[in-house]
Structures are given as C-alpha cells and as structure tokens.
Amino acid sequence: IYQVLDTKKKDWPDWMKKLWEVEKYCNKLLKDMHDVQASITGTVTYSNKYYGEKTRHITDLKINYIDIRGWYPEEYIK
C-alpha cells in the first residue's frame, strides 16, 4: 500500500496516517506476544466520481489476530 503514494510521510493523507498507526499497533502486538498470528485485511478502491479527481477509499479494514495459546491479555481486547 505504501507504493500507492510517492510522497513523504508528512504529506500522506489522513487515511494513510491512520493505517500507519494501525500497522504500528499490530507490530507492537506481535513483539509483545510471540505466539500471536496477526494480519490486516482491507480494500482500497479508487474513484474518479467526484470533481474528476482520483480519490482513495479504504473499506472493510479489519485487524485479525489469533492467539494460538488460547488466551487474550485484556489490554489487547478492544
């Protein structure tokens, strides 16, 4: 998804910055819990519908993680 934008991070649109925060959270989760499998799924669609500009929309963004030990620390259940 980073290849979508050829700009520096400070110039990213809000949706990109939010997605970056989600990924950082998942990376922290994986470091804290070695027996966790996590993935981010989502769909990025492009629309030229409004004003003739190409706009990006993220839909169905989900964080999926499975603790293969069968327990979930409360701080990670949100």
Tab-separated table of C-alpha atoms in Angstrom:
chain	number	residue	atom	x	y	z
A	1	ILE	CA	0.000	0.000	0.000
A	2	TYR	CA	2.946	2.325	0.519
A	3	GLN	CA	3.589	2.251	-3.201
A	4	VAL	CA	0.240	3.950	-3.708
A	5	LEU	CA	1.805	7.239	-2.673
A	6	ASP	CA	5.118	8.568	-3.878
A	7	THR	CA	5.179	11.252	-1.218
A	8	LYS	CA	6.911	11.741	2.109
A	9	LYS	CA	5.101	10.624	5.231
A	10	LYS	CA	4.261	14.162	6.322
A	11	ASP	CA	2.384	14.638	3.055
A	12	TRP	CA	0.308	11.484	3.397
A	13	PRO	CA	-3.466	11.939	3.557
A	14	ASP	CA	-5.214	11.258	6.859
A	15	TRP	CA	-6.393	7.784	5.888
A	16	MET	CA	-2.799	6.751	5.174
A	17	LYS	CA	-1.561	8.081	8.510
A	18	LYS	CA	-4.312	6.187	10.324
A	19	LEU	CA	-3.425	2.975	8.528
A	20	TRP	CA	0.216	3.515	9.523
A	21	GLU	CA	-0.876	3.754	13.175
A	22	VAL	CA	-2.827	0.510	12.812
A	23	GLU	CA	0.233	-1.246	11.444
A	24	LYS	CA	2.436	0.079	14.251
A	25	TYR	CA	-0.079	-1.249	16.789
A	26	CYS	CA	-0.064	-4.677	15.148
A	27	ASN	CA	3.733	-4.727	15.087
A	28	LYS	CA	3.778	-3.941	18.819
A	29	LEU	CA	1.254	-6.702	19.401
A	30	LEU	CA	3.443	-9.193	17.584
A	31	LYS	CA	6.559	-8.156	19.508
A	32	ASP	CA	4.788	-8.418	22.857
A	33	MET	CA	3.181	-11.764	22.117
A	34	HIS	CA	5.383	-14.109	20.154
A	35	ASP	CA	2.710	-16.766	19.761
A	36	VAL	CA	0.239	-14.490	18.030
A	37	GLN	CA	-0.550	-14.539	14.357
A	38	ALA	CA	-1.914	-11.231	13.074
A	39	SER	CA	-2.963	-9.815	9.769
A	40	ILE	CA	-4.546	-6.679	8.402
A	41	THR	CA	-7.093	-7.008	5.656
A	42	GLY	CA	-8.758	-4.262	3.728
A	43	THR	CA	-9.768	-2.993	0.350
A	44	VAL	CA	-8.507	0.160	-1.314
A	45	THR	CA	-10.727	1.446	-4.078
A	46	TYR	CA	-10.238	4.339	-6.425
A	47	SER	CA	-12.936	6.703	-7.559
A	48	ASN	CA	-12.974	9.387	-10.211
A	49	LYS	CA	-16.575	10.115	-9.423
A	50	TYR	CA	-16.261	13.469	-7.710
A	51	TYR	CA	-14.721	16.529	-9.307
A	52	GLY	CA	-12.825	14.319	-11.729
A	53	GLU	CA	-10.158	13.689	-9.093
A	54	LYS	CA	-8.845	10.291	-8.161
A	55	THR	CA	-9.781	9.655	-4.553
A	56	ARG	CA	-8.953	6.683	-2.368
A	57	HIS	CA	-11.299	4.862	-0.034
A	58	ILE	CA	-10.435	2.137	2.428
A	59	THR	CA	-13.283	-0.211	3.281
A	60	ASP	CA	-13.625	-3.347	5.354
A	61	LEU	CA	-10.433	-2.658	7.317
A	62	LYS	CA	-10.044	-5.380	9.914
A	63	ILE	CA	-7.329	-6.432	12.318
A	64	ASN	CA	-7.346	-10.190	12.668
A	65	TYR	CA	-5.246	-11.877	15.292
A	66	ILE	CA	-5.306	-15.313	16.804
A	67	ASP	CA	-3.507	-16.204	19.995
A	68	ILE	CA	-2.527	-19.804	19.372
A	69	ARG	CA	-2.066	-20.312	23.117
A	70	GLY	CA	-5.786	-19.693	23.554
A	71	TRP	CA	-5.734	-16.669	25.864
A	72	TYR	CA	-6.058	-12.944	25.243
A	73	PRO	CA	-4.491	-10.338	27.528
A	74	GLU	CA	-7.198	-7.815	28.386
A	75	GLU	CA	-5.168	-4.848	27.181
A	76	TYR	CA	-5.349	-6.166	23.622
A	77	ILE	CA	-9.086	-6.764	23.537
A	78	LYS	CA	-10.674	-3.607	22.157
